[in-house]
Amino acid sequence: MTSRLEAIDLAIGHGTVLADGLSLSVAPAEIVAIVGPSGSGKSTLLASLAGVVPALGGHVLVDGIDVTAWPVHRRRIGMIFQEPLLFPHLDVGDNVAYGLRRLGQNRREARAQALEALAWVGLDGYADRPVERLSGGQAQRVALARALAPRPAVLLLDEPFSALDAELRQRLAADVADLLRREATAAVHVTHDLDEAAAMADRVLRMPPEPGQPLARVPR
Amino acid sequence: MGGGDGSLSLPRWVGWAWLVPGAFLLAFLAYPLVALGARILDGLGQSALVPVGTGQVAALAAAQALASTALALAVGLPMANVVSRYRFRGRALAQALVTIPFVLPTVVVALAFRSLVGPGIPQGLFLVVVAHAYVNLAVVARIVGAQWAQHDDRHEAVARTLGAIRWTAFRTVTLPALVPSIAASAAVVFVFSFSSLGIVLLLGGGSTRTLESQVLRQTSVLLDFPGAAATAAIQLVVVSAILLGGAALSRRSPRRVMRPIRLRRPTSRSGTIGVRVTSAGIAVLVLAPVLALAVDSLRSRGSWSLAWWQAIGSVDAGTTRIGSPLSALGTSISYALITAAIAAVVGGLAAVAVLGRGPTRWIALVAVVPLGVSAATVGLGTLLAYGRPPLDLRATGLLVPLAHALVAVPLVVAVVAPALRGTDDRRLAVAACLGARPTRAFLTAYGPVLRIVMLASAALAGAVSLGEFGAASFLARATNPTVPLQIVRLLGRPGEESYGVAAALAMVLVAITLVLVLLVDRLGTSRQPAAVGTP
């Protein structure tokens, strides 16, 4: 799954402009990290790329196709949030199968493929568990499997490890980076932790301190 | 909050607080139900104890209640969505408006619907279903709204990024999360509609009936007390089963941390239009029947007039020949005051008992049981227990307020108990350390909250009593009707005057009820600062 994600002159914000003139290009299978302090608009940028929050201006392109006007569900951009946000009424397997079902797979096919995705994240044998019996790290792994199972063009990660303790965070970040590379999935990873960003990403960018300024590359 | 070990310094009498509500429930709930059971046993051996056709009435009432519940959910869910989740101008007003139909007496609602539709739509099942849905909008909007406000929107965002269209995300993610509250509210609406009396009598046109109206008919027209008791018992079983089922379903919700509610603005143009249309719809839906009623109270022989308002004070316009329609208001108000006093004391003590230790604290749970007992069951049971020799209390005028208090006690407990539990009990220890004796320490810790919630719950109990029709129709004396009874009697007489006077009287009831509910609301708001400084 190799896709390119581009943002051109993107203006973001909830009603009022938080940042504008943002341009970004993520090559197929590349992992780009974006760092910046709280409130700088990192999460809003991801939400705008996914279409969860409408962009206030500019364009989002996937493989050269302008998807700015497309609804969220058509963009094939997966997203993982700070909290796992697992669907509480579904067990682990059905959570992971959710996106596959939306692709038209029947329950059995989707469930079988979900088991495979659970194996990617090291959770074989967890499919029948209710989600409230998972630890924080396990839940975030399930969220990752759920996002990757339908093979999104790009995966956006919005500080997915920030709620975990330091050791677990490090381990999970390394596992996720491995998995993304193995699956050759392009990803944008937002974090306020520069070390985590550097460890995971091919390239690290910094959110601009003022609206109108570009994303700046952080030297390694 | 409430998590400390304050019970050590509670005054000893708190341990005995359950006695008063316990005795009250024994005397005015358990004993009447036993009297009801005894009457059924009396009738055993007689042919057809359960009157012929009861099954059919029950089935039709269930179908009617299902339709009412479906309509209340269909209209109430969008209202719950908008009122509980979005920030928009007039939101507080919309919230208050949604509550109005629920607090209006059912007799008033029925009359208002008659005014609204005029003779154009014949009375019957359709009007009954619409009126039931109207009354119960608040049940759906409040119960589902509370859970919806807690629901994390990002679940839908996740579903959308996984390829779900908006409707699929709602159907597969939001709706399942709301099932517990939808089930809980549906059970309440179903029970209310299944055991409805005032609306069915005034809008059913004789063809639409409930077991509740059957009980009244068997008692007052057919004088078949064993049959009425059996019908009431069947209803009690059905209602209890539904409420227990609803409670079981609503408990199947995953444990969840309560989040602070963050109201949002609609992000899209269609969202903005949706919020505007829904909030305008709330205003129109809620106010139209009440305005129609107000207009009818001011229209006489085709022109505007205060004739009906003047007539409510005249004996000639009344139905008793000894008092004017307005004199019923005096009766209702005195019953409401007695009800408020009894319910506040009984319910208040049941709530206080919750603070104590040991099994007696469960009295608060027992005190909620009357919620599942229909008004006619309460009325008939009380009549059988205390309305005939050797213990005939009808002449005392206390039967109606006692039955009303039984109906109101669960509401008092529902208001007072959480307020007491939410008070930081470490204040008890602080007061005790400063030398206060246990009762003084109790009053220092809980007094400020108690004063306000007791007043609020008394006002609520008064509002319940003013509008109650079912139990009063069994227990009130013919010469001394309450306002809802007076309205029903007026409507039983032909002529424009009777209708106009009933409309004017109903508007008086609307005004008093709204003032009381506003008072309860205000008191509820004024309690907020009490939370300041609590951890």
mmCIF file with all atom_site columns, N, CA and C in Angstrom, chain A residues 6-22 44-61 66-70 72 75, chain B residues 267:
data_model
loop_
_atom_site.group_PDB
_atom_site.id
_atom_site.type_symbol
_atom_site.label_atom_id
_atom_site.label_alt_id
_atom_site.label_comp_id
_atom_site.label_asym_id
_atom_site.label_entity_id
_atom_site.label_seq_id
_atom_site.pdbx_PDB_ins_code
_atom_site.Cartn_x
_atom_site.Cartn_y
_atom_site.Cartn_z
_atom_site.occupancy
_atom_site.B_iso_or_equiv
_atom_site.pdbx_formal_charge
_atom_site.auth_seq_id
_atom_site.auth_comp_id
_atom_site.auth_asym_id
_atom_site.auth_atom_id
_atom_site.pdbx_PDB_model_num
ATOM 1   N N  . GLU A 1 6   ? -0.508  14.775 0.084  1.00 0.00 ? 6   GLU A N  1
ATOM 2   C CA . GLU A 1 6   ? -0.022  16.148 -0.035 1.00 0.00 ? 6   GLU A CA 1
ATOM 3   C C  . GLU A 1 6   ? -1.039  17.120 0.533  1.00 0.00 ? 6   GLU A C  1
ATOM 4   N N  . ALA A 1 7   ? -0.526  18.156 1.168  1.00 0.00 ? 7   ALA A N  1
ATOM 5   C CA . ALA A 1 7   ? -1.381  19.272 1.589  1.00 0.00 ? 7   ALA A CA 1
ATOM 6   C C  . ALA A 1 7   ? -0.809  20.520 0.941  1.00 0.00 ? 7   ALA A C  1
ATOM 7   N N  . ILE A 1 8   ? -1.686  21.306 0.314  1.00 0.00 ? 8   ILE A N  1
ATOM 8   C CA . ILE A 1 8   ? -1.213  22.517 -0.363 1.00 0.00 ? 8   ILE A CA 1
ATOM 9   C C  . ILE A 1 8   ? -1.929  23.722 0.218  1.00 0.00 ? 8   ILE A C  1
ATOM 10  N N  . ASP A 1 9   ? -1.125  24.637 0.794  1.00 0.00 ? 9   ASP A N  1
ATOM 11  C CA . ASP A 1 9   ? -1.668  25.907 1.293  1.00 0.00 ? 9   ASP A CA 1
ATOM 12  C C  . ASP A 1 9   ? -2.862  25.715 2.228  1.00 0.00 ? 9   ASP A C  1
ATOM 13  N N  . LEU A 1 10  ? -2.774  24.741 3.090  1.00 0.00 ? 10  LEU A N  1
ATOM 14  C CA . LEU A 1 10  ? -3.915  24.389 3.929  1.00 0.00 ? 10  LEU A CA 1
ATOM 15  C C  . LEU A 1 10  ? -4.127  25.428 5.036  1.00 0.00 ? 10  LEU A C  1
ATOM 16  N N  . ALA A 1 11  ? -5.370  25.867 5.203  1.00 0.00 ? 11  ALA A N  1
ATOM 17  C CA . ALA A 1 11  ? -5.729  26.729 6.344  1.00 0.00 ? 11  ALA A CA 1
ATOM 18  C C  . ALA A 1 11  ? -6.594  25.882 7.271  1.00 0.00 ? 11  ALA A C  1
ATOM 19  N N  . ILE A 1 12  ? -6.221  25.894 8.552  1.00 0.00 ? 12  ILE A N  1
ATOM 20  C CA . ILE A 1 12  ? -6.942  25.026 9.498  1.00 0.00 ? 12  ILE A CA 1
ATOM 21  C C  . ILE A 1 12  ? -7.446  25.817 10.686 1.00 0.00 ? 12  ILE A C  1
ATOM 22  N N  . GLY A 1 13  ? -8.414  25.255 11.370 1.00 0.00 ? 13  GLY A N  1
ATOM 23  C CA . GLY A 1 13  ? -8.965  25.888 12.570 1.00 0.00 ? 13  GLY A CA 1
ATOM 24  C C  . GLY A 1 13  ? -10.408 25.474 12.735 1.00 0.00 ? 13  GLY A C  1
ATOM 25  N N  . HIS A 1 14  ? -10.960 25.795 13.920 1.00 0.00 ? 14  HIS A N  1
ATOM 26  C CA . HIS A 1 14  ? -12.370 25.519 14.166 1.00 0.00 ? 14  HIS A CA 1
ATOM 27  C C  . HIS A 1 14  ? -13.125 26.840 14.014 1.00 0.00 ? 14  HIS A C  1
ATOM 28  N N  . GLY A 1 15  ? -13.497 27.175 12.812 1.00 0.00 ? 15  GLY A N  1
ATOM 29  C CA . GLY A 1 15  ? -14.178 28.441 12.577 1.00 0.00 ? 15  GLY A CA 1
ATOM 30  C C  . GLY A 1 15  ? -13.188 29.570 12.339 1.00 0.00 ? 15  GLY A C  1
ATOM 31  N N  . THR A 1 16  ? -12.279 29.819 13.287 1.00 0.00 ? 16  THR A N  1
ATOM 32  C CA . THR A 1 16  ? -11.263 30.851 13.096 1.00 0.00 ? 16  THR A CA 1
ATOM 33  C C  . THR A 1 16  ? -9.935  30.181 12.728 1.00 0.00 ? 16  THR A C  1
ATOM 34  N N  . VAL A 1 17  ? -9.138  30.906 11.948 1.00 0.00 ? 17  VAL A N  1
ATOM 35  C CA . VAL A 1 17  ? -7.901  30.302 11.420 1.00 0.00 ? 17  VAL A CA 1
ATOM 36  C C  . VAL A 1 17  ? -6.859  30.129 12.526 1.00 0.00 ? 17  VAL A C  1
ATOM 37  N N  . LEU A 1 18  ? -6.403  28.893 12.677 1.00 0.00 ? 18  LEU A N  1
ATOM 38  C CA . LEU A 1 18  ? -5.375  28.580 13.674 1.00 0.00 ? 18  LEU A CA 1
ATOM 39  C C  . LEU A 1 18  ? -3.998  28.618 13.007 1.00 0.00 ? 18  LEU A C  1
ATOM 40  N N  . ALA A 1 19  ? -3.940  28.137 11.778 1.00 0.00 ? 19  ALA A N  1
ATOM 41  C CA . ALA A 1 19  ? -2.702  28.172 10.990 1.00 0.00 ? 19  ALA A CA 1
ATOM 42  C C  . ALA A 1 19  ? -3.089  28.146 9.520  1.00 0.00 ? 19  ALA A C  1
ATOM 43  N N  . ASP A 1 20  ? -2.323  28.821 8.673  1.00 0.00 ? 20  ASP A N  1
ATOM 44  C CA . ASP A 1 20  ? -2.618  28.754 7.243  1.00 0.00 ? 20  ASP A CA 1
ATOM 45  C C  . ASP A 1 20  ? -1.331  28.688 6.427  1.00 0.00 ? 20  ASP A C  1
ATOM 46  N N  . GLY A 1 21  ? -1.511  28.436 5.148  1.00 0.00 ? 21  GLY A N  1
ATOM 47  C CA . GLY A 1 21  ? -0.353  28.314 4.265  1.00 0.00 ? 21  GLY A CA 1
ATOM 48  C C  . GLY A 1 21  ? 0.475   27.075 4.564  1.00 0.00 ? 21  GLY A C  1
ATOM 49  N N  . LEU A 1 22  ? -0.162  26.055 5.160  1.00 0.00 ? 22  LEU A N  1
ATOM 50  C CA . LEU A 1 22  ? 0.596   24.839 5.498  1.00 0.00 ? 22  LEU A CA 1
ATOM 51  C C  . LEU A 1 22  ? 0.692   23.928 4.276  1.00 0.00 ? 22  LEU A C  1
ATOM 52  N N  . THR A 1 44  ? -5.460  19.591 14.950 1.00 0.00 ? 44  THR A N  1
ATOM 53  C CA . THR A 1 44  ? -6.413  20.149 13.981 1.00 0.00 ? 44  THR A CA 1
ATOM 54  C C  . THR A 1 44  ? -5.925  19.898 12.558 1.00 0.00 ? 44  THR A C  1
ATOM 55  N N  . LEU A 1 45  ? -4.579  19.969 12.381 1.00 0.00 ? 45  LEU A N  1
ATOM 56  C CA . LEU A 1 45  ? -4.016  19.694 11.053 1.00 0.00 ? 45  LEU A CA 1
ATOM 57  C C  . LEU A 1 45  ? -4.366  18.261 10.631 1.00 0.00 ? 45  LEU A C  1
ATOM 58  N N  . LEU A 1 46  ? -4.157  17.307 11.528 1.00 0.00 ? 46  LEU A N  1
ATOM 59  C CA . LEU A 1 46  ? -4.476  15.912 11.196 1.00 0.00 ? 46  LEU A CA 1
ATOM 60  C C  . LEU A 1 46  ? -5.968  15.758 10.903 1.00 0.00 ? 46  LEU A C  1
ATOM 61  N N  . ALA A 1 47  ? -6.807  16.366 11.787 1.00 0.00 ? 47  ALA A N  1
ATOM 62  C CA . ALA A 1 47  ? -8.254  16.246 11.609 1.00 0.00 ? 47  ALA A CA 1
ATOM 63  C C  . ALA A 1 47  ? -8.677  16.833 10.265 1.00 0.00 ? 47  ALA A C  1
ATOM 64  N N  . SER A 1 48  ? -7.979  17.899 9.837  1.00 0.00 ? 48  SER A N  1
ATOM 65  C CA . SER A 1 48  ? -8.315  18.520 8.552  1.00 0.00 ? 48  SER A CA 1
ATOM 66  C C  . SER A 1 48  ? -7.858  17.647 7.385  1.00 0.00 ? 48  SER A C  1
ATOM 67  N N  . LEU A 1 49  ? -6.696  17.001 7.545  1.00 0.00 ? 49  LEU A N  1
ATOM 68  C CA . LEU A 1 49  ? -6.235  16.091 6.485  1.00 0.00 ? 49  LEU A CA 1
ATOM 69  C C  . LEU A 1 49  ? -7.223  14.938 6.318  1.00 0.00 ? 49  LEU A C  1
ATOM 70  N N  . ALA A 1 50  ? -7.722  14.426 7.465  1.00 0.00 ? 50  ALA A N  1
ATOM 71  C CA . ALA A 1 50  ? -8.660  13.298 7.405  1.00 0.00 ? 50  ALA A CA 1
ATOM 72  C C  . ALA A 1 50  ? -10.041 13.738 6.963  1.00 0.00 ? 50  ALA A C  1
ATOM 73  N N  . GLY A 1 51  ? -10.332 15.030 7.125  1.00 0.00 ? 51  GLY A N  1
ATOM 74  C CA . GLY A 1 51  ? -11.662 15.526 6.765  1.00 0.00 ? 51  GLY A CA 1
ATOM 75  C C  . GLY A 1 51  ? -12.629 15.516 7.950  1.00 0.00 ? 51  GLY A C  1
ATOM 76  N N  . VAL A 1 52  ? -12.118 15.166 9.121  1.00 0.00 ? 52  VAL A N  1
ATOM 77  C CA . VAL A 1 52  ? -12.968 15.155 10.314 1.00 0.00 ? 52  VAL A CA 1
ATOM 78  C C  . VAL A 1 52  ? -13.383 16.583 10.662 1.00 0.00 ? 52  VAL A C  1
ATOM 79  N N  . VAL A 1 53  ? -12.439 17.506 10.487 1.00 0.00 ? 53  VAL A N  1
ATOM 80  C CA . VAL A 1 53  ? -12.734 18.935 10.632 1.00 0.00 ? 53  VAL A CA 1
ATOM 81  C C  . VAL A 1 53  ? -12.515 19.547 9.245  1.00 0.00 ? 53  VAL A C  1
ATOM 82  N N  . PRO A 1 54  ? -13.505 20.297 8.726  1.00 0.00 ? 54  PRO A N  1
ATOM 83  C CA . PRO A 1 54  ? -13.295 20.839 7.372  1.00 0.00 ? 54  PRO A CA 1
ATOM 84  C C  . PRO A 1 54  ? -12.137 21.837 7.342  1.00 0.00 ? 54  PRO A C  1
ATOM 85  N N  . ALA A 1 55  ? -11.317 21.736 6.286  1.00 0.00 ? 55  ALA A N  1
ATOM 86  C CA . ALA A 1 55  ? -10.228 22.703 6.127  1.00 0.00 ? 55  ALA A CA 1
ATOM 87  C C  . ALA A 1 55  ? -10.831 24.060 5.771  1.00 0.00 ? 55  ALA A C  1
ATOM 88  N N  . LEU A 1 56  ? -10.205 25.141 6.254  1.00 0.00 ? 56  LEU A N  1
ATOM 89  C CA . LEU A 1 56  ? -10.744 26.479 5.975  1.00 0.00 ? 56  LEU A CA 1
ATOM 90  C C  . LEU A 1 56  ? -10.239 27.011 4.637  1.00 0.00 ? 56  LEU A C  1
ATOM 91  N N  . GLY A 1 57  ? -9.253  26.318 4.072  1.00 0.00 ? 57  GLY A N  1
ATOM 92  C CA . GLY A 1 57  ? -8.743  26.709 2.759  1.00 0.00 ? 57  GLY A CA 1
ATOM 93  C C  . GLY A 1 57  ? -7.672  25.724 2.327  1.00 0.00 ? 57  GLY A C  1
ATOM 94  N N  . GLY A 1 58  ? -7.293  25.777 1.043  1.00 0.00 ? 58  GLY A N  1
ATOM 95  C CA . GLY A 1 58  ? -6.236  24.897 0.558  1.00 0.00 ? 58  GLY A CA 1
ATOM 96  C C  . GLY A 1 58  ? -6.756  23.558 0.086  1.00 0.00 ? 58  GLY A C  1
ATOM 97  N N  . HIS A 1 59  ? -5.812  22.657 -0.178 1.00 0.00 ? 59  HIS A N  1
ATOM 98  C CA . HIS A 1 59  ? -6.182  21.379 -0.788 1.00 0.00 ? 59  HIS A CA 1
ATOM 99  C C  . HIS A 1 59  ? -5.486  20.206 -0.111 1.00 0.00 ? 59  HIS A C  1
ATOM 100 N N  . VAL A 1 60  ? -6.163  19.066 -0.102 1.00 0.00 ? 60  VAL A N  1
ATOM 101 C CA . VAL A 1 60  ? -5.563  17.811 0.366  1.00 0.00 ? 60  VAL A CA 1
ATOM 102 C C  . VAL A 1 60  ? -5.593  16.847 -0.818 1.00 0.00 ? 60  VAL A C  1
ATOM 103 N N  . LEU A 1 61  ? -4.454  16.259 -1.123 1.00 0.00 ? 61  LEU A N  1
ATOM 104 C CA . LEU A 1 61  ? -4.372  15.342 -2.274 1.00 0.00 ? 61  LEU A CA 1
ATOM 105 C C  . LEU A 1 61  ? -3.912  13.967 -1.814 1.00 0.00 ? 61  LEU A C  1
ATOM 106 N N  . ASP A 1 66  ? -7.343  15.356 -5.786 1.00 0.00 ? 66  ASP A N  1
ATOM 107 C CA . ASP A 1 66  ? -7.793  16.337 -4.803 1.00 0.00 ? 66  ASP A CA 1
ATOM 108 C C  . ASP A 1 66  ? -9.014  15.774 -4.043 1.00 0.00 ? 66  ASP A C  1
ATOM 109 N N  . VAL A 1 67  ? -8.823  15.494 -2.765 1.00 0.00 ? 67  VAL A N  1
ATOM 110 C CA . VAL A 1 67  ? -9.913  14.905 -1.971 1.00 0.00 ? 67  VAL A CA 1
ATOM 111 C C  . VAL A 1 67  ? -10.521 15.919 -1.005 1.00 0.00 ? 67  VAL A C  1
ATOM 112 N N  . THR A 1 68  ? -10.142 17.205 -1.175 1.00 0.00 ? 68  THR A N  1
ATOM 113 C CA . THR A 1 68  ? -10.571 18.226 -0.207 1.00 0.00 ? 68  THR A CA 1
ATOM 114 C C  . THR A 1 68  ? -12.083 18.244 -0.024 1.00 0.00 ? 68  THR A C  1
ATOM 115 N N  . ALA A 1 69  ? -12.821 18.082 -1.121 1.00 0.00 ? 69  ALA A N  1
ATOM 116 C CA . ALA A 1 69  ? -14.268 18.171 -1.020 1.00 0.00 ? 69  ALA A CA 1
ATOM 117 C C  . ALA A 1 69  ? -14.903 16.815 -0.706 1.00 0.00 ? 69  ALA A C  1
ATOM 118 N N  . TRP A 1 70  ? -14.073 15.795 -0.593 1.00 0.00 ? 70  TRP A N  1
ATOM 119 C CA . TRP A 1 70  ? -14.615 14.454 -0.348 1.00 0.00 ? 70  TRP A CA 1
ATOM 120 C C  . TRP A 1 70  ? -15.000 14.295 1.115  1.00 0.00 ? 70  TRP A C  1
ATOM 121 N N  . VAL A 1 72  ? -15.277 12.315 4.707  1.00 0.00 ? 72  VAL A N  1
ATOM 122 C CA . VAL A 1 72  ? -14.256 11.554 5.444  1.00 0.00 ? 72  VAL A CA 1
ATOM 123 C C  . VAL A 1 72  ? -14.157 10.110 4.957  1.00 0.00 ? 72  VAL A C  1
ATOM 124 N N  . ARG A 1 75  ? -12.023 9.109  1.809  1.00 0.00 ? 75  ARG A N  1
ATOM 125 C CA . ARG A 1 75  ? -10.637 9.544  1.602  1.00 0.00 ? 75  ARG A CA 1
ATOM 126 C C  . ARG A 1 75  ? -9.608  8.429  1.766  1.00 0.00 ? 75  ARG A C  1
ATOM 127 N N  . THR B 2 267 ? -20.743 22.256 12.834 1.00 0.00 ? 267 THR B N  1
ATOM 128 C CA . THR B 2 267 ? -19.582 22.597 12.006 1.00 0.00 ? 267 THR B CA 1
ATOM 129 C C  . THR B 2 267 ? -19.952 22.812 10.541 1.00 0.00 ? 267 THR B C  1
#
